[in-house]
Short mmCIF file of C-alpha atoms and ligand atoms in Angstrom, two decimals:
data_model
loop_
_atom_site.label_atom_id
_atom_site.label_comp_id
_atom_site.label_asym_id
_atom_site.label_seq_id
_atom_site.Cartn_x
_atom_site.Cartn_y
_atom_site.Cartn_z
CA MET A 1 0.20 0.05 -0.01
CA ALA A 2 1.31 3.43 -0.87
CA SER A 3 2.86 5.14 2.23
CA GLN A 4 0.25 7.68 3.28
CA THR A 5 -2.59 5.22 4.22
CA ASP A 6 -0.34 2.61 5.15
CA SER A 7 1.14 4.92 7.65
CA ILE A 8 -2.16 6.04 8.91
CA VAL A 9 -3.45 2.27 9.45
CA GLN A 10 -0.45 1.43 11.38
CA ALA A 11 -0.88 4.46 13.61
CA SER A 12 -4.51 3.53 13.89
CA LEU A 13 -3.55 0.03 14.95
CA ALA A 14 -1.19 1.25 17.53
CA ALA A 15 -4.02 3.42 19.13
CA LEU A 16 -6.31 0.56 19.14
CA LEU A 17 -3.95 -1.68 20.70
CA LYS A 18 -3.43 0.63 23.58
CA ASP A 19 -7.14 0.90 24.02
CA SER A 20 -8.10 -1.93 26.34
CA SER A 21 -11.69 -1.79 25.58
CA PHE A 22 -11.16 -2.67 22.21
CA LEU A 23 -11.38 -6.71 21.83
CA PRO A 24 -10.66 -7.12 25.81
CA GLU A 25 -10.67 -10.87 25.02
CA LEU A 26 -7.48 -10.60 23.36
CA GLN A 27 -4.22 -10.32 26.12
CA ASP A 28 -0.54 -9.77 26.01
CA LYS A 29 1.02 -11.85 23.59
CA THR A 30 -1.82 -12.68 21.77
CA ARG A 31 -2.98 -9.34 21.37
CA HIS A 32 0.30 -8.35 19.88
CA GLN A 33 0.35 -11.04 17.24
CA ALA A 34 -3.62 -10.11 16.29
CA PHE A 35 -2.54 -6.73 15.87
CA ALA A 36 0.66 -7.71 13.73
CA SER A 37 -1.82 -10.01 11.39
CA LEU A 38 -4.02 -6.99 11.30
CA ALA A 39 -1.64 -4.55 10.10
CA SER A 40 -0.40 -7.32 7.36
CA ILE A 41 -4.02 -8.04 6.17
CA LEU A 42 -5.15 -4.31 5.93
CA SER A 43 -1.80 -3.02 4.56
CA THR A 44 -1.58 -5.46 1.42
CA PRO A 45 -4.18 -5.77 -1.14
CA ASN A 46 -5.48 -9.42 -1.65
CA LYS A 47 -4.96 -9.49 -5.35
CA VAL A 48 -3.41 -7.25 -8.24
CA HIS A 49 -4.56 -8.23 -11.48
CA LYS A 50 -3.04 -6.57 -14.58
CA ALA A 51 -3.76 -6.79 -18.47
CA PHE A 52 -2.64 -5.42 -21.44
CA LEU A 53 -5.81 -4.41 -23.49
CA ARG A 54 -5.02 -5.28 -27.36
CA ILE A 55 -6.82 -2.27 -28.99
CA SER A 56 -7.33 -2.01 -32.66
CA LEU A 57 -7.37 2.10 -33.07
CA ASP A 58 -9.64 3.72 -35.99
CA ASN A 59 -6.35 4.18 -37.82
CA GLY A 60 -5.83 0.48 -37.79
CA GLU A 61 -2.83 0.73 -35.48
CA ILE A 62 -2.76 -1.79 -32.52
CA VAL A 63 -1.89 -0.84 -29.34
CA ARG A 64 -1.60 -2.34 -25.98
CA ILE A 65 -3.14 -0.56 -23.23
CA PRO A 66 -2.12 -1.21 -19.38
CA ALA A 67 -5.27 -2.11 -17.21
CA PHE A 68 -5.29 -3.13 -13.63
CA ARG A 69 -8.04 -4.29 -11.10
CA VAL A 70 -6.92 -3.94 -7.55
CA GLN A 71 -9.02 -6.10 -5.12
CA HIS A 72 -7.93 -4.87 -1.57
CA ASN A 73 -9.97 -6.23 0.91
CA ASN A 74 -13.49 -8.08 0.90
CA THR A 75 -14.21 -8.84 4.94
CA LEU A 76 -17.39 -6.35 4.35
CA GLY A 77 -18.61 -7.57 1.33
CA PRO A 78 -17.96 -7.71 -2.40
CA TYR A 79 -14.84 -5.87 -3.67
CA LYS A 80 -16.23 -2.20 -4.50
CA GLY A 81 -14.69 0.73 -6.40
CA GLY A 82 -14.32 2.81 -9.47
CA ILE A 83 -12.29 2.42 -12.74
CA ARG A 84 -9.97 5.37 -13.17
CA PHE A 85 -9.28 6.21 -16.92
CA HIS A 86 -5.90 8.61 -16.69
CA GLU A 87 -2.64 8.93 -18.70
CA GLU A 88 -0.92 8.49 -15.34
CA VAL A 89 -2.65 5.94 -13.62
CA LYS A 90 0.16 3.81 -11.74
CA GLU A 91 -0.19 0.37 -10.00
CA ASP A 92 0.78 1.81 -6.88
CA GLU A 93 -1.66 4.50 -6.98
CA VAL A 94 -4.41 2.26 -7.69
CA ILE A 95 -3.49 0.05 -4.89
CA ASN A 96 -3.81 2.68 -2.51
CA LEU A 97 -6.99 3.90 -3.98
CA ALA A 98 -8.63 0.70 -3.34
CA ALA A 99 -7.43 0.75 0.37
CA LEU A 100 -9.01 3.90 0.80
CA MET A 101 -12.21 2.40 -0.72
CA THR A 102 -11.88 -0.49 1.97
CA LEU A 103 -11.86 2.22 4.57
CA LYS A 104 -14.38 4.24 3.08
CA ASN A 105 -17.02 1.40 3.02
CA ALA A 106 -16.14 0.32 6.58
CA LEU A 107 -16.49 3.85 7.74
CA HIS A 108 -19.85 4.38 6.28
CA ASP A 109 -21.14 0.89 7.16
CA VAL A 110 -21.46 -0.01 3.17
CA PRO A 111 -21.52 -3.79 2.99
CA PHE A 112 -18.57 -3.85 0.52
CA GLY A 113 -15.04 -4.49 0.56
CA GLY A 114 -12.37 -2.27 -1.44
CA GLY A 115 -11.09 -2.37 -5.03
CA LYS A 116 -10.01 -0.02 -7.80
CA GLY A 117 -9.23 -0.05 -11.37
CA GLY A 118 -7.31 1.68 -13.73
CA VAL A 119 -6.50 1.91 -17.48
CA VAL A 120 -3.67 4.13 -18.42
CA LEU A 121 -4.83 6.22 -21.52
CA THR A 122 -6.02 9.93 -22.39
CA PRO A 123 -9.59 9.51 -22.83
CA ARG A 124 -9.63 12.90 -24.98
CA ASP A 125 -7.08 11.18 -27.19
CA HIS A 126 -9.81 8.57 -28.04
CA SER A 127 -12.91 8.11 -30.16
CA ALA A 128 -15.99 6.90 -28.70
CA LYS A 129 -15.42 3.78 -30.68
CA GLU A 130 -12.17 3.29 -29.40
CA ILE A 131 -13.14 3.95 -25.68
CA ASN A 132 -16.09 1.42 -26.22
CA LEU A 133 -13.43 -1.07 -27.49
CA ILE A 134 -11.36 -0.38 -24.61
CA CYS A 135 -14.47 -0.92 -22.18
CA GLN A 136 -15.53 -4.42 -23.80
CA LYS A 137 -11.64 -5.39 -23.65
CA TYR A 138 -11.42 -4.77 -19.82
CA VAL A 139 -14.41 -6.78 -19.00
CA HIS A 140 -13.28 -9.68 -21.42
CA TYR A 141 -9.89 -9.58 -19.67
CA PHE A 142 -11.45 -9.45 -16.20
CA SER A 143 -14.68 -10.92 -16.41
CA ASP A 144 -13.67 -14.17 -14.06
CA ILE A 145 -12.85 -11.73 -11.40
CA LEU A 146 -15.77 -9.23 -11.75
CA GLY A 147 -19.62 -9.77 -10.68
CA PRO A 148 -22.42 -8.55 -8.69
CA ASP A 149 -21.37 -10.44 -5.66
CA LYS A 150 -17.53 -10.57 -6.38
CA ASP A 151 -16.29 -7.20 -7.32
CA ILE A 152 -18.13 -4.35 -8.42
CA PRO A 153 -16.73 -1.39 -10.47
CA ALA A 154 -18.03 2.03 -11.07
CA PRO A 155 -16.87 5.28 -12.44
CA ASP A 156 -13.82 7.16 -11.34
CA MET A 157 -11.91 9.93 -12.76
CA GLY A 158 -12.03 10.05 -16.49
CA SER A 159 -15.05 7.20 -16.70
CA GLY A 160 -18.79 7.89 -16.50
CA ASP A 161 -22.15 6.28 -17.12
CA ARG A 162 -21.33 5.62 -20.54
CA GLU A 163 -18.30 3.60 -19.70
CA MET A 164 -20.50 1.68 -17.17
CA ASP A 165 -23.26 1.16 -19.65
CA TRP A 166 -20.71 -0.47 -22.21
CA MET A 167 -19.02 -2.81 -19.48
CA MET A 168 -22.25 -3.79 -18.10
CA ALA A 169 -23.53 -4.89 -21.42
CA GLU A 170 -20.22 -6.91 -22.08
CA TYR A 171 -20.44 -8.44 -19.00
CA LYS A 172 -24.22 -9.57 -19.84
CA SER A 173 -22.96 -11.16 -23.07
CA ILE A 174 -20.17 -12.90 -21.84
CA ARG A 175 -22.32 -14.47 -19.03
CA PRO A 176 -25.67 -15.17 -20.71
CA GLY A 177 -28.50 -15.80 -18.19
CA GLU A 178 -26.60 -14.43 -14.74
CA PRO A 179 -27.55 -11.60 -12.71
CA TYR A 180 -25.87 -8.60 -14.34
CA ARG A 181 -27.70 -5.51 -13.19
CA GLY A 182 -25.47 -5.31 -9.94
CA SER A 183 -22.05 -5.95 -11.95
CA PHE A 184 -21.43 -2.24 -12.57
CA THR A 185 -22.88 0.88 -10.95
CA GLY A 186 -22.84 4.35 -11.96
CA LYS A 187 -24.83 3.43 -15.08
CA SER A 188 -27.15 5.46 -17.21
CA ILE A 189 -30.59 5.74 -15.56
CA ILE A 190 -32.07 3.85 -18.60
CA ASN A 191 -29.82 0.94 -18.06
CA GLY A 192 -30.63 0.64 -14.52
CA GLY A 193 -28.83 3.20 -13.04
CA SER A 194 -29.89 5.18 -9.72
CA LEU A 195 -31.30 8.90 -10.09
CA GLY A 196 -28.88 10.87 -8.02
CA ARG A 197 -25.90 9.03 -8.57
CA ARG A 198 -24.12 11.53 -11.00
CA GLU A 199 -24.65 14.30 -8.06
CA ALA A 200 -24.22 12.09 -5.34
CA THR A 201 -20.44 12.66 -4.57
CA GLY A 202 -20.62 16.55 -4.96
CA LYS A 203 -23.84 16.87 -2.94
CA GLY A 204 -22.09 14.51 -0.18
CA VAL A 205 -18.63 16.53 -0.56
CA TYR A 206 -21.07 19.73 0.44
CA PHE A 207 -23.09 17.99 2.78
CA SER A 208 -19.85 16.84 5.04
CA PHE A 209 -18.89 20.22 5.42
CA ARG A 210 -22.50 21.70 5.75
CA TYR A 211 -23.25 19.49 8.40
CA MET A 212 -20.12 20.24 10.51
CA LEU A 213 -20.38 24.03 10.03
CA HIS A 214 -24.26 24.34 10.84
CA ASP A 215 -26.03 21.34 12.22
CA PHE A 216 -23.10 19.95 14.45
CA LEU A 217 -21.69 23.54 15.45
CA LYS A 218 -25.31 24.63 16.47
CA GLU A 219 -26.33 21.48 18.59
CA GLN A 220 -22.92 21.21 19.93
CA GLN A 221 -21.96 24.56 21.30
CA THR A 222 -21.30 23.68 24.72
CA PHE A 223 -19.22 20.80 24.32
CA LEU A 224 -17.31 22.46 21.84
CA SER A 225 -16.79 25.40 24.01
CA ASN A 226 -15.70 22.84 26.76
CA THR A 227 -13.24 20.87 25.07
CA GLY A 228 -9.55 22.48 24.75
CA ASN A 229 -9.39 20.92 21.29
CA LYS A 230 -7.71 23.24 18.86
CA PHE A 231 -10.42 22.08 15.96
CA ALA A 232 -12.97 22.74 18.25
CA LYS A 233 -11.51 26.40 18.34
CA THR A 234 -11.54 26.69 14.54
CA LEU A 235 -15.06 25.54 14.43
CA LEU A 236 -16.49 27.93 17.25
CA GLY A 237 -14.80 30.72 15.29
CA TYR A 238 -17.11 30.40 12.40
CA THR A 239 -20.29 30.65 14.28
CA ASP A 240 -22.88 32.46 12.30
CA LYS A 241 -19.87 34.02 10.24
CA PRO A 242 -20.07 34.59 6.28
CA MET A 243 -17.58 32.46 4.67
CA THR A 244 -15.70 32.53 1.49
CA VAL A 245 -15.18 29.40 -0.71
CA ALA A 246 -12.94 28.43 -3.32
CA VAL A 247 -13.29 24.89 -5.38
CA GLN A 248 -10.30 23.40 -7.19
CA GLY A 249 -11.66 21.04 -9.95
CA PHE A 250 -15.07 21.50 -11.91
CA GLY A 251 -16.09 18.51 -13.09
CA ASN A 252 -18.83 16.07 -11.97
CA VAL A 253 -17.68 16.43 -8.09
CA GLY A 254 -16.49 20.16 -7.82
CA SER A 255 -19.32 21.58 -10.26
CA ILE A 256 -21.79 19.79 -7.96
CA ALA A 257 -20.21 20.64 -4.43
CA ALA A 258 -19.77 24.41 -5.87
CA LEU A 259 -23.40 24.44 -6.85
CA GLU A 260 -24.70 23.15 -3.47
CA ALA A 261 -22.54 25.90 -1.97
CA TYR A 262 -24.05 28.63 -4.49
CA HIS A 263 -27.83 27.46 -3.20
CA CYS A 264 -27.20 26.65 0.61
CA SER A 265 -29.34 28.95 2.63
CA LEU A 266 -28.28 27.43 6.08
CA LEU A 267 -24.59 28.86 5.91
CA GLN A 268 -23.62 32.38 4.57
CA ASN A 269 -21.61 30.93 1.84
CA LYS A 270 -19.87 32.67 -1.46
CA VAL A 271 -18.16 30.68 -3.93
CA VAL A 272 -15.66 33.34 -4.93
CA ALA A 273 -13.14 30.96 -7.04
CA VAL A 274 -13.33 28.10 -9.02
CA SER A 275 -10.66 26.44 -11.12
CA ASP A 276 -10.13 23.42 -13.74
CA ARG A 277 -7.39 22.31 -15.78
CA ASN A 278 -6.84 25.15 -17.73
CA THR A 279 -7.91 28.12 -15.48
CA MET A 280 -8.90 29.66 -12.23
CA LEU A 281 -11.86 32.52 -12.19
CA TYR A 282 -12.15 34.79 -9.22
CA ASN A 283 -15.12 37.19 -8.22
CA SER A 284 -15.04 38.69 -4.74
CA ASP A 285 -18.70 39.10 -4.72
CA GLY A 286 -19.36 35.53 -5.70
CA LEU A 287 -19.42 33.58 -9.12
CA ASP A 288 -22.53 32.81 -10.68
CA ILE A 289 -22.27 28.86 -10.70
CA PRO A 290 -25.16 27.99 -12.65
CA ALA A 291 -24.13 30.20 -15.21
CA LEU A 292 -20.50 28.51 -15.17
CA ILE A 293 -22.14 25.09 -15.41
CA ASP A 294 -24.12 25.85 -18.00
CA PHE A 295 -21.17 26.96 -19.88
CA THR A 296 -19.10 23.98 -19.20
CA GLY A 297 -22.16 21.82 -20.49
CA LYS A 298 -21.66 23.45 -24.01
CA ASN A 299 -18.28 23.38 -23.93
CA LYS A 300 -16.48 20.25 -23.51
CA GLY A 301 -16.58 20.68 -19.59
CA ASP A 302 -14.20 23.56 -19.92
CA LEU A 303 -14.55 26.97 -17.77
CA PRO A 304 -14.12 30.16 -19.90
CA THR A 305 -10.61 30.96 -20.72
CA SER A 306 -10.91 34.36 -22.24
CA GLU A 307 -12.77 37.89 -21.56
CA GLU A 308 -14.64 37.28 -24.75
CA GLN A 309 -16.22 34.01 -23.28
CA LEU A 310 -17.04 35.55 -20.01
CA MET A 311 -18.70 38.18 -21.70
CA LYS A 312 -20.54 36.11 -24.40
CA ALA A 313 -21.91 34.12 -21.36
CA GLY A 314 -22.68 37.31 -18.97
CA ILE A 315 -20.38 36.03 -16.16
CA LYS A 316 -18.30 38.37 -14.17
CA ALA A 317 -14.96 37.36 -13.07
CA VAL A 318 -11.05 37.82 -13.36
CA ILE A 319 -8.98 35.21 -15.15
CA HIS A 320 -6.14 33.72 -13.07
CA GLU A 321 -3.34 31.17 -13.40
CA ARG A 322 -4.95 27.72 -12.34
CA ASP A 323 -3.03 26.70 -9.51
CA GLN A 324 -3.55 29.91 -7.44
CA VAL A 325 -6.87 28.54 -6.47
CA LEU A 326 -5.08 26.57 -3.83
CA GLU A 327 -3.46 29.74 -2.07
CA GLN A 328 -6.64 31.72 -2.23
CA ASP A 329 -7.52 33.73 0.99
CA VAL A 330 -10.57 32.03 1.47
CA ASP A 331 -12.28 30.18 4.35
CA VAL A 332 -12.91 26.90 2.59
CA LEU A 333 -11.16 24.98 0.05
CA ILE A 334 -12.99 21.98 -1.76
CA LEU A 335 -10.40 20.25 -3.63
CA ALA A 336 -11.95 17.92 -6.32
CA ALA A 337 -9.29 17.59 -8.96
CA LEU A 338 -6.55 15.10 -8.44
CA GLN A 339 -4.37 13.77 -5.58
CA ASP A 340 -1.12 15.43 -4.03
CA GLN A 341 -2.45 18.56 -4.67
CA ILE A 342 -1.18 20.33 -1.35
CA HIS A 343 2.14 19.16 -0.42
CA GLU A 344 5.50 20.15 1.42
CA GLY A 345 6.17 22.63 -1.47
CA ASN A 346 2.96 24.87 -0.92
CA MET A 347 1.34 23.80 2.39
CA GLU A 348 2.66 26.85 4.08
CA ASN A 349 1.01 29.11 1.55
CA ILE A 350 -2.49 27.61 2.48
CA LYS A 351 -4.89 30.06 3.88
CA ALA A 352 -7.97 28.34 4.26
CA ARG A 353 -9.34 26.88 7.94
CA PHE A 354 -11.30 24.15 6.37
CA ILE A 355 -10.28 21.80 3.50
CA VAL A 356 -12.50 19.49 1.91
CA GLU A 357 -11.48 16.52 0.15
CA GLY A 358 -13.72 15.71 -2.81
CA ALA A 359 -10.95 13.94 -4.81
CA ASN A 360 -9.04 11.09 -3.44
CA ALA A 361 -5.96 11.70 -1.66
CA PRO A 362 -5.37 15.48 -2.53
CA VAL A 363 -3.33 16.28 0.69
CA THR A 364 -0.14 14.44 1.40
CA GLY A 365 0.76 12.95 4.68
CA LYS A 366 3.30 15.82 5.47
CA ALA A 367 1.05 18.60 4.56
CA ASP A 368 -1.87 17.05 6.50
CA GLU A 369 0.42 16.84 9.44
CA TYR A 370 1.20 20.44 9.12
CA LEU A 371 -2.11 22.05 8.65
CA SER A 372 -3.61 19.80 11.28
CA GLU A 373 -1.14 21.25 13.70
CA LYS A 374 -2.08 24.68 12.81
CA GLY A 375 -5.70 23.73 13.69
CA VAL A 376 -6.68 23.67 10.13
CA ILE A 377 -10.06 21.06 9.89
CA ILE A 378 -9.26 18.67 6.98
CA ILE A 379 -12.75 16.72 6.00
CA PRO A 380 -10.74 13.57 4.66
CA ASP A 381 -11.87 11.66 1.59
CA ILE A 382 -13.11 8.50 3.00
CA LEU A 383 -15.43 10.89 5.20
CA ALA A 384 -16.50 13.53 2.47
CA ASN A 385 -16.45 11.90 -1.06
CA ALA A 386 -18.38 8.58 0.08
CA GLY A 387 -21.54 9.90 -1.47
CA GLY A 388 -20.70 7.97 -4.74
CA VAL A 389 -20.10 4.70 -3.33
CA ILE A 390 -23.26 5.18 -1.07
CA VAL A 391 -25.49 5.80 -3.94
CA SER A 392 -23.78 3.11 -5.78
CA TYR A 393 -24.75 0.74 -3.17
CA PHE A 394 -28.51 1.83 -3.40
CA GLU A 395 -28.01 1.60 -7.22
CA TRP A 396 -26.76 -2.35 -6.79
CA LEU A 397 -29.85 -2.76 -4.31
CA GLN A 398 -32.29 -1.11 -6.49
CA GLY A 399 -31.03 -3.57 -9.18
CA ARG A 400 -31.50 -6.48 -7.07
CA GLU A 401 -34.97 -5.91 -6.11
CA THR A 402 -35.55 -4.16 -9.75
CA GLN A 403 -37.40 -1.55 -7.77
CA PHE A 404 -36.45 2.14 -8.07
CA TYR A 405 -36.24 5.02 -5.92
CA ASN A 406 -37.24 8.65 -6.88
CA GLU A 407 -34.59 11.15 -6.60
CA GLU A 408 -35.64 12.63 -3.35
CA GLU A 409 -35.77 9.23 -1.54
CA VAL A 410 -31.98 8.77 -2.87
CA PHE A 411 -30.76 11.93 -1.20
CA LYS A 412 -32.70 11.30 1.96
CA LEU A 413 -31.11 7.98 1.93
CA LEU A 414 -27.68 9.56 1.28
CA VAL A 415 -28.09 11.99 3.78
CA ALA A 416 -29.40 9.90 6.62
CA LYS A 417 -26.29 7.40 5.95
CA MET A 418 -23.75 10.22 5.86
CA LYS A 419 -25.22 12.09 8.96
CA ALA A 420 -25.07 8.55 10.74
CA THR A 421 -21.07 8.34 9.96
CA MET A 422 -20.55 12.03 11.09
CA ASP A 423 -22.23 11.69 14.17
CA SER A 424 -20.29 8.75 15.27
CA ILE A 425 -17.00 10.46 14.33
CA LEU A 426 -17.57 14.04 15.14
CA PRO A 427 -17.71 14.25 18.91
CA GLN A 428 -14.60 11.98 19.33
CA TYR A 429 -12.49 14.24 16.97
CA PHE A 430 -13.51 17.47 18.54
CA GLY A 431 -12.85 15.90 21.70
CA ASP A 432 -9.20 14.25 21.35
CA PRO A 433 -6.16 15.50 19.57
CA PHE A 434 -5.91 12.98 16.55
CA PRO A 435 -6.89 14.69 12.98
CA LEU A 436 -10.23 13.92 11.45
CA ARG A 437 -8.41 11.40 9.04
CA GLN A 438 -6.97 9.52 11.71
CA ASN A 439 -10.20 9.51 13.47
CA CYS A 440 -12.00 7.98 10.41
CA TYR A 441 -9.45 5.42 9.98
CA ILE A 442 -9.83 4.27 13.58
CA HIS A 443 -13.22 3.83 13.14
CA SER A 444 -12.87 1.73 9.88
CA VAL A 445 -9.92 -0.30 11.16
CA MET A 446 -11.84 -0.95 14.46
CA LYS A 447 -14.89 -2.15 12.41
CA LEU A 448 -12.60 -4.33 9.93
CA SER A 449 -10.52 -5.65 12.82
CA THR A 450 -13.74 -7.00 14.98
CA VAL A 451 -15.38 -8.53 11.96
CA LEU A 452 -11.98 -10.10 11.16
CA TYR A 453 -11.66 -11.46 14.67
CA ARG A 454 -15.28 -12.60 14.98
CA GLN A 455 -14.65 -14.63 11.79
CA GLY A 456 -11.79 -16.46 13.37
CA LYS A 457 -8.94 -14.71 10.58
CA LEU A 458 -6.80 -13.54 13.13
CA TYR A 459 -5.36 -16.95 14.22
N1 LIG B 501 -14.94 6.31 -7.71
C1 LIG B 501 -15.52 6.60 -6.64
C2 LIG B 501 -14.94 6.48 -5.37
O1 LIG B 501 -13.81 6.88 -5.40
C3 LIG B 501 -17.27 5.88 -6.38
C4 LIG B 501 -16.78 4.31 -6.24
C5 LIG B 501 -18.20 3.45 -6.45
O2 LIG B 501 -19.42 3.88 -6.48
O3 LIG B 501 -17.99 2.32 -6.31
O4 LIG B 501 -15.43 6.49 -4.33
#
């Protein structure tokens, strides 16, 4: 497992080892042995599958495209996690992302294990026909290890409902007569997808923040004032205070999180900056997020990059360099682009007091430590961006029942699930010295360890 997740898993196990109320049946030597077994189970994936997909391009050239499926852990249910389509996908990264899925599902009580896939390609460089072939080949190569009760892929960076529809169709034709609806999630509605799945991650990202800053803060004023915890001080400093928000990434996650912030009537939010792979837009009075979403919808997903485009779309904003978004003087920074965005090189320039991880692993271990030390509240990926996999779970359930929920029902269930997790984590976080990420890891590792122990897997 790549270092950051691994070291926090180890630290969480060390904290649990000292906690005598956790698995008290295990004593002394047995206890140490069991914890060593847990460390090796959780820090290595069960299986790493690799293939080189043979694709015939439109121009007749034949290429081999590297593809992975990592099955990290299935203690809590079938492996589950997206397939990333990106030119820089690496095996180690997919292993780390699969481990994060194990922890994410355990944290939110989603009855799945953790998996992740990757295909090394630049989606923009391929025609729809080539992508279709790549999807078919991916399923063809990995069909034995995939399935509704084995391993259930979903979209991730660079892939979406179109790819999931194609993959499910291929799975169905390879395995005629077998259940197929639950083999992939994140499908289009017409192909058995769930209403709300597309918006789920972005909505959940914003909810994790809003819940802490509004509901929890209002209900727990006395508790927060009584703890000497530095994170509680940061949160209390925002009681009824207007807030400025910057969003890095304006894809499926960032744009929806920005829209939620824009429409939110419970907090006094102003989204002053958004960025994408080309540019950053700034307006101190707040950006017109619906107009920007409308623009990206008509322009291949890209934000306006010239005065002319802004004027034509009636959007008031100043154009800046893309990466300036991270160092804006704002209260909240939502990271919804790539991993490793805040690191040792720029952590000292970060001004936000809240960082919400919409992307997976956008803050490095060192930067997390440094910012947490300063009382910055970082809502980690496995807590903040679980909306996607939670609604994937609802999609899988709906596929089994062949009975579908309306959008309102889906969002109600999503919010209830995320609220339950936040309620089990936040009081502890604001009462003890661990950063929120570690609190979440401790919770997940505790659940996984208890289940492994009760299943007799630690002998
Ligand atoms: N790729 C998303 C994630 O990282 C969703 C996974 C899923 O729905 O299985 O959480």
